[in-house]
Amino acid sequence: KARQQAGAGAQGFRWEQAGRGGPDFNNEAFSDIFENLFRGGGRTAGGARGFSVPGEDLEAEVELTLREVLSGVTKRVSLREPIPCPTCQGSGTLRGQTCPTCYGSGSTTELKTIEVKIPAGVQEGTRVRVGGKGQPGSSGGKRGDLYLHVTIKHDPIFRRQGSDIHVTLPVYPWEAVLGAEVMAPTLAEPVKVKVPPGSKAEGKLRLKDKGLPSAGGGYGDLFLNLQIVVPPTVTEDERGLFQRLAKGTHPDPRAELLRQTRTR
């Protein structure tokens, strides 16, 4: 199949699994088959074959962000489409010589941009079929199709795991100890969440249905992974509070780690 590069992206589509069953035939293969089967009887009076040949399919790649997967998006895709050579008008010759523009092929290409609507919930590796946007057929044959191979761009904040999304949520020590209401990011708008009292580092909060659309319907979840952070600066009063806290009696948070290293 001819491959095209996708630009940065409304036509009808159909999802297909990667890989297509059955053999692939190009125009030359069809022409050879027909010529062998109908040699001498399959030509018109003018000498041209009287059989329509469908156009080849085209393939392109399109990259989506997680937010585009969540909501769906319209992408602009640039393709090169064959057209009759404007110099020789498709004949391949000019004043008895090989056409200098198309080198005798009778055709050139022009850049064409189309808009393709990609639905929400598309998975990594999905092929989106856009009917009738491939190469034109010959002798009245139907146009081929365009297949878009979907890849999902890496996001520096949100980590995708299937239809679930994971994000790190920083909290201060007192928020983890006492509990707090904080704002948390989602793929849509930020939401207010409750950090339970006594929350531990690397604890998780689950926001139901705040993930990506799933293949079976519905949505995945958003998981907030708690990360306890120290304030970048502290006042003298805050430092005094930490010093008072340090003088208290607390279990050694490294005791289990030390025990495990001694037994190895």
PDB file of C-alpha atoms in Angstrom:
ATOM      1  CA  LYS A   1       0.000   0.000   0.000  1.00  0.00           C
ATOM      2  CA  ALA A   2       1.062   3.525  -0.627  1.00  0.00           C
ATOM      3  CA  ARG A   3       1.913   5.337   2.588  1.00  0.00           C
ATOM      4  CA  GLN A   4       1.296   8.999   3.237  1.00  0.00           C
ATOM      5  CA  GLN A   5       2.415  11.175   6.118  1.00  0.00           C
ATOM      6  CA  ALA A   6      -0.296  12.801   8.184  1.00  0.00           C
ATOM      7  CA  GLY A   7      -0.391  16.513   8.887  1.00  0.00           C
ATOM      8  CA  ALA A   8      -1.343  18.035  12.213  1.00  0.00           C
ATOM      9  CA  GLY A   9      -6.646  17.119  12.007  1.00  0.00           C
ATOM     10  CA  ALA A  10     -14.888  15.419   8.637  1.00  0.00           C
ATOM     11  CA  GLN A  11     -15.235  12.321   6.877  1.00  0.00           C
ATOM     12  CA  GLY A  12     -16.960   9.009   7.549  1.00  0.00           C
ATOM     13  CA  PHE A  13     -14.835   6.390   9.288  1.00  0.00           C
ATOM     14  CA  ARG A  14     -14.803   2.834  10.522  1.00  0.00           C
ATOM     15  CA  TRP A  15     -12.518   1.335  13.175  1.00  0.00           C
ATOM     16  CA  GLU A  16     -10.528  -1.719  12.079  1.00  0.00           C
ATOM     17  CA  GLN A  17      -8.080  -3.996  13.816  1.00  0.00           C
ATOM     18  CA  ALA A  18      -4.460  -3.607  12.768  1.00  0.00           C
ATOM     19  CA  GLY A  19      -3.688  -5.883   9.835  1.00  0.00           C
ATOM     20  CA  ARG A  20      -6.092  -6.855   7.087  1.00  0.00           C
ATOM     21  CA  GLY A  21      -6.922 -10.360   6.056  1.00  0.00           C
ATOM     22  CA  GLY A  22      -6.547 -11.600   2.504  1.00  0.00           C
ATOM     23  CA  PRO A  23      -4.026 -10.774  -0.200  1.00  0.00           C
ATOM     24  CA  ASP A  24      -3.313  -7.256  -1.362  1.00  0.00           C
ATOM     25  CA  PHE A  25      -3.576  -6.504  -5.103  1.00  0.00           C
ATOM     26  CA  ASN A  26      -2.358  -3.385  -6.780  1.00  0.00           C
ATOM     27  CA  ASN A  27      -3.467  -2.010 -10.104  1.00  0.00           C
ATOM     28  CA  GLU A  28      -0.706  -3.788 -12.026  1.00  0.00           C
ATOM     29  CA  ALA A  29      -1.650  -7.138 -10.516  1.00  0.00           C
ATOM     30  CA  PHE A  30      -5.287  -6.669 -11.542  1.00  0.00           C
ATOM     31  CA  SER A  31      -4.257  -5.646 -15.050  1.00  0.00           C
ATOM     32  CA  ASP A  32      -2.070  -8.728 -15.471  1.00  0.00           C
ATOM     33  CA  ILE A  33      -4.822 -11.065 -14.279  1.00  0.00           C
ATOM     34  CA  PHE A  34      -7.397  -9.585 -16.582  1.00  0.00           C
ATOM     35  CA  GLU A  35      -4.993  -9.593 -19.529  1.00  0.00           C
ATOM     36  CA  ASN A  36      -4.158 -13.260 -19.022  1.00  0.00           C
ATOM     37  CA  LEU A  37      -7.778 -14.317 -18.652  1.00  0.00           C
ATOM     38  CA  PHE A  38      -9.156 -12.319 -21.521  1.00  0.00           C
ATOM     39  CA  ARG A  39      -6.181 -11.912 -23.850  1.00  0.00           C
ATOM     40  CA  GLY A  40      -7.397 -10.758 -27.213  1.00  0.00           C
ATOM     41  CA  GLY A  41     -11.005 -10.337 -26.146  1.00  0.00           C
ATOM     42  CA  GLY A  42     -10.905  -7.948 -23.213  1.00  0.00           C
ATOM     43  CA  ARG A  43     -10.013  -4.763 -25.080  1.00  0.00           C
ATOM     44  CA  THR A  44     -12.241  -2.160 -26.506  1.00  0.00           C
ATOM     45  CA  ALA A  45     -12.076  -1.105 -30.125  1.00  0.00           C
ATOM     46  CA  GLY A  46      -9.771   1.699 -29.091  1.00  0.00           C
ATOM     47  CA  GLY A  47      -7.265  -0.740 -27.568  1.00  0.00           C
ATOM     48  CA  ALA A  48      -7.892   0.106 -23.865  1.00  0.00           C
ATOM     49  CA  ARG A  49      -8.874  -2.578 -21.447  1.00  0.00           C
ATOM     50  CA  GLY A  50     -12.575  -2.520 -20.743  1.00  0.00           C
ATOM     51  CA  PHE A  51     -12.330  -3.352 -17.038  1.00  0.00           C
ATOM     52  CA  SER A  52     -12.590  -0.997 -14.071  1.00  0.00           C
ATOM     53  CA  VAL A  53      -9.795  -1.227 -11.527  1.00  0.00           C
ATOM     54  CA  PRO A  54     -10.291   0.077  -7.956  1.00  0.00           C
ATOM     55  CA  GLY A  55      -7.805   2.574  -6.567  1.00  0.00           C
ATOM     56  CA  GLU A  56      -5.204   1.692  -4.000  1.00  0.00           C
ATOM     57  CA  ASP A  57      -5.731   2.330  -0.299  1.00  0.00           C
ATOM     58  CA  LEU A  58      -3.603   4.956   1.431  1.00  0.00           C
ATOM     59  CA  GLU A  59      -2.208   4.899   4.948  1.00  0.00           C
ATOM     60  CA  ALA A  60      -1.272   7.763   7.242  1.00  0.00           C
ATOM     61  CA  GLU A  61      -0.401   8.273  10.891  1.00  0.00           C
ATOM     62  CA  VAL A  62      -2.178  10.642  13.249  1.00  0.00           C
ATOM     63  CA  GLU A  63      -1.054  11.486  16.791  1.00  0.00           C
ATOM     64  CA  LEU A  64      -3.585  12.349  19.501  1.00  0.00           C
ATOM     65  CA  THR A  65      -3.245  13.851  22.976  1.00  0.00           C
ATOM     66  CA  LEU A  66      -5.036  12.282  25.923  1.00  0.00           C
ATOM     67  CA  ARG A  67      -7.472  15.192  25.979  1.00  0.00           C
ATOM     68  CA  GLU A  68      -8.269  14.546  22.308  1.00  0.00           C
ATOM     69  CA  VAL A  69      -8.874  10.877  23.105  1.00  0.00           C
ATOM     70  CA  LEU A  70     -11.257  11.961  25.875  1.00  0.00           C
ATOM     71  CA  SER A  71     -13.371  14.320  23.790  1.00  0.00           C
ATOM     72  CA  GLY A  72     -12.760  13.307  20.159  1.00  0.00           C
ATOM     73  CA  VAL A  73     -11.180  15.643  17.640  1.00  0.00           C
ATOM     74  CA  THR A  74     -11.155  16.740  14.013  1.00  0.00           C
ATOM     75  CA  LYS A  75      -7.713  16.418  12.441  1.00  0.00           C
ATOM     76  CA  ARG A  76      -6.407  17.873   9.193  1.00  0.00           C
ATOM     77  CA  VAL A  77      -4.584  15.257   7.134  1.00  0.00           C
ATOM     78  CA  SER A  78      -2.402  16.141   4.149  1.00  0.00           C
ATOM     79  CA  LEU A  79      -2.201  13.666   1.242  1.00  0.00           C
ATOM     80  CA  ARG A  80      -0.629  13.670  -2.198  1.00  0.00           C
ATOM     81  CA  GLU A  81      -3.159  12.813  -4.895  1.00  0.00           C
ATOM     82  CA  PRO A  82      -2.323  11.943  -8.532  1.00  0.00           C
ATOM     83  CA  ILE A  83      -3.679  14.311 -11.215  1.00  0.00           C
ATOM     84  CA  PRO A  84      -3.254  14.451 -15.004  1.00  0.00           C
ATOM     85  CA  CYS A  85       0.017  16.132 -15.894  1.00  0.00           C
ATOM     86  CA  PRO A  86      -0.733  19.812 -16.614  1.00  0.00           C
ATOM     87  CA  THR A  87       2.128  20.019 -19.107  1.00  0.00           C
ATOM     88  CA  CYS A  88       1.214  17.149 -21.440  1.00  0.00           C
ATOM     89  CA  GLN A  89      -2.464  16.929 -20.442  1.00  0.00           C
ATOM     90  CA  GLY A  90      -1.965  13.319 -19.372  1.00  0.00           C
ATOM     91  CA  SER A  91      -0.518  12.014 -22.665  1.00  0.00           C
ATOM     92  CA  GLY A  92       3.034  11.530 -21.369  1.00  0.00           C
ATOM     93  CA  THR A  93       4.537  13.209 -24.449  1.00  0.00           C
ATOM     94  CA  LEU A  94       5.120  16.785 -25.526  1.00  0.00           C
ATOM     95  CA  ARG A  95       5.841  17.624 -29.169  1.00  0.00           C
ATOM     96  CA  GLY A  96       6.862  14.049 -29.815  1.00  0.00           C
ATOM     97  CA  GLN A  97       9.216  13.873 -26.842  1.00  0.00           C
ATOM     98  CA  THR A  98       8.860  12.441 -23.340  1.00  0.00           C
ATOM     99  CA  CYS A  99       7.167  14.989 -21.137  1.00  0.00           C
ATOM    100  CA  PRO A 100       9.805  16.702 -18.957  1.00  0.00           C
ATOM    101  CA  THR A 101       7.321  17.193 -16.097  1.00  0.00           C
ATOM    102  CA  CYS A 102       5.893  13.699 -15.616  1.00  0.00           C
ATOM    103  CA  TYR A 103       8.678  11.809 -17.429  1.00  0.00           C
ATOM    104  CA  GLY A 104       6.141  10.013 -19.587  1.00  0.00           C
ATOM    105  CA  SER A 105       3.848   8.781 -16.807  1.00  0.00           C
ATOM    106  CA  GLY A 106       1.061  11.180 -17.764  1.00  0.00           C
ATOM    107  CA  SER A 107       0.395  12.191 -14.149  1.00  0.00           C
ATOM    108  CA  THR A 108       1.814  14.243 -11.312  1.00  0.00           C
ATOM    109  CA  THR A 109       0.656  14.760  -7.725  1.00  0.00           C
ATOM    110  CA  GLU A 110      -0.788  17.651  -5.811  1.00  0.00           C
ATOM    111  CA  LEU A 111      -1.059  18.175  -2.057  1.00  0.00           C
ATOM    112  CA  LYS A 112      -4.597  17.815  -0.752  1.00  0.00           C
ATOM    113  CA  THR A 113      -5.780  18.451   2.806  1.00  0.00           C
ATOM    114  CA  ILE A 114      -8.894  16.796   4.227  1.00  0.00           C
ATOM    115  CA  GLU A 115     -10.538  16.922   7.637  1.00  0.00           C
ATOM    116  CA  VAL A 116     -11.154  13.669   9.469  1.00  0.00           C
ATOM    117  CA  LYS A 117     -13.350  13.427  12.547  1.00  0.00           C
ATOM    118  CA  ILE A 118     -11.902  10.971  15.076  1.00  0.00           C
ATOM    119  CA  PRO A 119     -14.319   9.838  17.803  1.00  0.00           C
ATOM    120  CA  ALA A 120     -13.654   9.835  21.544  1.00  0.00           C
ATOM    121  CA  GLY A 121     -12.140   6.725  23.063  1.00  0.00           C
ATOM    122  CA  VAL A 122      -9.856   5.680  20.208  1.00  0.00           C
ATOM    123  CA  GLN A 123      -7.235   3.235  21.472  1.00  0.00           C
ATOM    124  CA  GLU A 124      -3.523   3.182  20.716  1.00  0.00           C
ATOM    125  CA  GLY A 125      -2.905   1.274  17.480  1.00  0.00           C
ATOM    126  CA  THR A 126      -6.463   1.628  16.183  1.00  0.00           C
ATOM    127  CA  ARG A 127      -6.915   2.023  12.415  1.00  0.00           C
ATOM    128  CA  VAL A 128      -9.598   4.527  11.469  1.00  0.00           C
ATOM    129  CA  ARG A 129     -11.010   3.894   7.992  1.00  0.00           C
ATOM    130  CA  VAL A 130     -12.061   6.880   5.898  1.00  0.00           C
ATOM    131  CA  GLY A 131     -13.995   5.520   2.933  1.00  0.00           C
ATOM    132  CA  GLY A 132     -13.283   6.792  -0.580  1.00  0.00           C
ATOM    133  CA  LYS A 133     -10.276   8.935   0.301  1.00  0.00           C
ATOM    134  CA  GLY A 134      -7.581   6.714  -1.201  1.00  0.00           C
ATOM    135  CA  GLN A 135      -6.168   6.650  -4.729  1.00  0.00           C
ATOM    136  CA  PRO A 136      -8.657   7.119  -7.596  1.00  0.00           C
ATOM    137  CA  GLY A 137      -9.504   4.015  -9.624  1.00  0.00           C
ATOM    138  CA  SER A 138      -9.030   3.613 -13.365  1.00  0.00           C
ATOM    139  CA  SER A 139     -11.617   2.957 -16.082  1.00  0.00           C
ATOM    140  CA  GLY A 140     -14.409   3.936 -13.714  1.00  0.00           C
ATOM    141  CA  GLY A 141     -13.133   1.929 -10.742  1.00  0.00           C
ATOM    142  CA  LYS A 142     -14.045   3.142  -7.249  1.00  0.00           C
ATOM    143  CA  ARG A 143     -11.560   5.067  -5.146  1.00  0.00           C
ATOM    144  CA  GLY A 144      -9.557   3.297  -2.468  1.00  0.00           C
ATOM    145  CA  ASP A 145      -9.852   4.074   1.230  1.00  0.00           C
ATOM    146  CA  LEU A 146      -7.674   6.009   3.667  1.00  0.00           C
ATOM    147  CA  TYR A 147      -6.528   4.255   6.835  1.00  0.00           C
ATOM    148  CA  LEU A 148      -5.311   6.355   9.745  1.00  0.00           C
ATOM    149  CA  HIS A 149      -3.012   4.652  12.264  1.00  0.00           C
ATOM    150  CA  VAL A 150      -3.602   6.232  15.686  1.00  0.00           C
ATOM    151  CA  THR A 151      -0.788   6.848  18.164  1.00  0.00           C
ATOM    152  CA  ILE A 152      -1.222   8.580  21.516  1.00  0.00           C
ATOM    153  CA  LYS A 153       1.254  11.252  22.530  1.00  0.00           C
ATOM    154  CA  HIS A 154       3.135  10.929  25.817  1.00  0.00           C
ATOM    155  CA  ASP A 155       1.746  13.267  28.480  1.00  0.00           C
ATOM    156  CA  PRO A 156       4.158  14.643  31.117  1.00  0.00           C
ATOM    157  CA  ILE A 157       1.432  14.836  33.805  1.00  0.00           C
ATOM    158  CA  PHE A 158      -1.151  12.139  33.125  1.00  0.00           C
ATOM    159  CA  ARG A 159      -0.073   8.501  32.781  1.00  0.00           C
ATOM    160  CA  ARG A 160      -2.412   6.211  30.870  1.00  0.00           C
ATOM    161  CA  GLN A 161      -3.019   2.614  31.888  1.00  0.00           C
ATOM    162  CA  GLY A 162      -5.720   1.229  29.632  1.00  0.00           C
ATOM    163  CA  SER A 163      -8.704   3.512  30.181  1.00  0.00           C
ATOM    164  CA  ASP A 164      -7.463   4.562  33.647  1.00  0.00           C
ATOM    165  CA  ILE A 165      -5.380   7.676  34.258  1.00  0.00           C
ATOM    166  CA  HIS A 166      -2.768   8.205  36.992  1.00  0.00           C
ATOM    167  CA  VAL A 167      -1.448  11.548  38.196  1.00  0.00           C
ATOM    168  CA  THR A 168       0.819  12.573  41.096  1.00  0.00           C
ATOM    169  CA  LEU A 169      -0.853  14.906  43.622  1.00  0.00           C
ATOM    170  CA  PRO A 170       1.541  16.803  45.942  1.00  0.00           C
ATOM    171  CA  VAL A 171       0.297  17.441  49.512  1.00  0.00           C
ATOM    172  CA  TYR A 172       1.943  19.084  52.510  1.00  0.00           C
ATOM    173  CA  PRO A 173       2.671  17.005  55.633  1.00  0.00           C
ATOM    174  CA  TRP A 174      -0.057  18.691  57.674  1.00  0.00           C
ATOM    175  CA  GLU A 175      -2.587  18.104  54.882  1.00  0.00           C
ATOM    176  CA  ALA A 176      -1.763  14.404  54.963  1.00  0.00           C
ATOM    177  CA  VAL A 177      -1.904  14.244  58.782  1.00  0.00           C
ATOM    178  CA  LEU A 178      -4.946  16.418  59.423  1.00  0.00           C
ATOM    179  CA  GLY A 179      -6.820  15.942  56.150  1.00  0.00           C
ATOM    180  CA  ALA A 180      -7.670  18.715  53.705  1.00  0.00           C
ATOM    181  CA  GLU A 181      -9.709  19.731  50.692  1.00  0.00           C
ATOM    182  CA  VAL A 182      -7.452  20.408  47.707  1.00  0.00           C
ATOM    183  CA  MET A 183      -7.822  20.996  43.965  1.00  0.00           C
ATOM    184  CA  ALA A 184      -6.753  18.129  41.736  1.00  0.00           C
ATOM    185  CA  PRO A 185      -6.227  18.082  37.951  1.00  0.00           C
ATOM    186  CA  THR A 186      -8.268  15.953  35.556  1.00  0.00           C
ATOM    187  CA  LEU A 187      -8.278  15.690  31.762  1.00  0.00           C
ATOM    188  CA  ALA A 188     -11.202  18.127  31.805  1.00  0.00           C
ATOM    189  CA  GLU A 189     -11.499  20.761  34.570  1.00  0.00           C
ATOM    190  CA  PRO A 190      -9.809  20.639  38.014  1.00  0.00           C
ATOM    191  CA  VAL A 191     -11.994  19.218  40.789  1.00  0.00           C
ATOM    192  CA  LYS A 192     -11.990  19.547  44.568  1.00  0.00           C
ATOM    193  CA  VAL A 193     -11.076  16.354  46.448  1.00  0.00           C
ATOM    194  CA  LYS A 194     -10.794  15.415  50.105  1.00  0.00           C
ATOM    195  CA  VAL A 195      -7.473  14.133  51.396  1.00  0.00           C
ATOM    196  CA  PRO A 196      -8.419  11.879  54.332  1.00  0.00           C
ATOM    197  CA  PRO A 197      -6.726  12.465  57.709  1.00  0.00           C
ATOM    198  CA  GLY A 198      -3.756  10.174  58.219  1.00  0.00           C
ATOM    199  CA  SER A 199      -3.036   9.792  54.497  1.00  0.00           C
ATOM    200  CA  LYS A 200       0.314   8.199  53.733  1.00  0.00           C
ATOM    201  CA  ALA A 201       2.879   8.921  51.062  1.00  0.00           C
ATOM    202  CA  GLU A 202       2.099   7.049  47.836  1.00  0.00           C
ATOM    203  CA  GLY A 203      -1.478   6.526  48.965  1.00  0.00           C
ATOM    204  CA  LYS A 204      -4.092   6.667  46.229  1.00  0.00           C
ATOM    205  CA  LEU A 205      -7.372   8.505  45.832  1.00  0.00           C
ATOM    206  CA  ARG A 206      -9.782   7.219  43.178  1.00  0.00           C
ATOM    207  CA  LEU A 207     -12.046   9.488  41.149  1.00  0.00           C
ATOM    208  CA  LYS A 208     -14.616   7.270  39.465  1.00  0.00           C
ATOM    209  CA  ASP A 209     -15.332   7.789  35.733  1.00  0.00           C
ATOM    210  CA  LYS A 210     -12.722  10.547  35.393  1.00  0.00           C
ATOM    211  CA  GLY A 211     -10.517   8.509  33.070  1.00  0.00           C
ATOM    212  CA  LEU A 212     -10.738   7.794  29.341  1.00  0.00           C
ATOM    213  CA  PRO A 213     -13.638   6.197  27.449  1.00  0.00           C
ATOM    214  CA  SER A 214     -13.281   2.410  27.543  1.00  0.00           C
ATOM    215  CA  ALA A 215     -13.776   0.036  24.628  1.00  0.00           C
ATOM    216  CA  GLY A 216     -16.667  -1.704  26.412  1.00  0.00           C
ATOM    217  CA  GLY A 217     -18.516   1.535  27.174  1.00  0.00           C
ATOM    218  CA  GLY A 218     -18.316   3.908  30.119  1.00  0.00           C
ATOM    219  CA  TYR A 219     -15.151   5.522  31.428  1.00  0.00           C
ATOM    220  CA  GLY A 220     -12.072   4.494  33.314  1.00  0.00           C
ATOM    221  CA  ASP A 221     -11.037   6.045  36.617  1.00  0.00           C
ATOM    222  CA  LEU A 222      -8.549   8.731  37.620  1.00  0.00           C
ATOM    223  CA  PHE A 223      -6.109   7.773  40.377  1.00  0.00           C
ATOM    224  CA  LEU A 224      -4.385  10.481  42.421  1.00  0.00           C
ATOM    225  CA  ASN A 225      -1.065   9.214  43.802  1.00  0.00           C
ATOM    226  CA  LEU A 226      -0.242  11.236  46.922  1.00  0.00           C
ATOM    227  CA  GLN A 227       3.240  12.716  47.227  1.00  0.00           C
ATOM    228  CA  ILE A 228       4.114  14.406  50.508  1.00  0.00           C
ATOM    229  CA  VAL A 229       6.287  17.452  49.882  1.00  0.00           C
ATOM    230  CA  VAL A 230       8.115  19.905  52.138  1.00  0.00           C
ATOM    231  CA  PRO A 231       7.410  23.639  51.742  1.00  0.00           C
ATOM    232  CA  PRO A 232      10.153  25.336  49.718  1.00  0.00           C
ATOM    233  CA  THR A 233      10.505  27.977  52.438  1.00  0.00           C
ATOM    234  CA  VAL A 234       9.384  28.135  56.087  1.00  0.00           C
ATOM    235  CA  THR A 235       8.891  31.020  58.461  1.00  0.00           C
ATOM    236  CA  GLU A 236      10.451  31.135  61.921  1.00  0.00           C
ATOM    237  CA  ASP A 237       7.104  30.248  63.475  1.00  0.00           C
ATOM    238  CA  GLU A 238       6.757  27.249  61.149  1.00  0.00           C
ATOM    239  CA  ARG A 239      10.310  26.169  61.928  1.00  0.00           C
ATOM    240  CA  GLY A 240       9.457  26.322  65.638  1.00  0.00           C
ATOM    241  CA  LEU A 241       6.454  24.066  65.058  1.00  0.00           C
ATOM    242  CA  PHE A 242       8.631  21.520  63.252  1.00  0.00           C
ATOM    243  CA  GLN A 243      11.188  21.644  66.079  1.00  0.00           C
ATOM    244  CA  ARG A 244       8.478  20.981  68.664  1.00  0.00           C
ATOM    245  CA  LEU A 245       7.207  18.114  66.520  1.00  0.00           C
ATOM    246  CA  ALA A 246      10.725  16.659  66.222  1.00  0.00           C
ATOM    247  CA  LYS A 247      11.065  16.550  70.043  1.00  0.00           C
ATOM    248  CA  GLY A 248       8.012  14.307  70.314  1.00  0.00           C
ATOM    249  CA  THR A 249       8.166  10.527  70.601  1.00  0.00           C
ATOM    250  CA  HIS A 250       7.519   8.794  67.275  1.00  0.00           C
ATOM    251  CA  PRO A 251       8.232   5.350  65.830  1.00  0.00           C
ATOM    252  CA  ASP A 252      11.340   5.269  63.653  1.00  0.00           C
ATOM    253  CA  PRO A 253      10.050   5.421  60.022  1.00  0.00           C
ATOM    254  CA  ARG A 254      13.246   3.616  58.889  1.00  0.00           C
ATOM    255  CA  ALA A 255      13.027   0.700  61.305  1.00  0.00           C
ATOM    256  CA  GLU A 256      11.415  -1.729  58.851  1.00  0.00           C
ATOM    257  CA  LEU A 257      13.841  -0.754  56.085  1.00  0.00           C
ATOM    258  CA  LEU A 258      16.824  -1.399  58.378  1.00  0.00           C
ATOM    259  CA  ARG A 259      15.373  -4.713  59.546  1.00  0.00           C
ATOM    260  CA  GLN A 260      14.970  -5.918  55.963  1.00  0.00           C
ATOM    261  CA  THR A 261      18.536  -4.985  55.020  1.00  0.00           C
ATOM    262  CA  ARG A 262      19.964  -6.883  58.043  1.00  0.00           C
ATOM    263  CA  THR A 263      18.123 -10.097  57.129  1.00  0.00           C
ATOM    264  CA  ARG A 264      19.342 -10.237  53.533  1.00  0.00           C
TER     265      ARG A 264
END
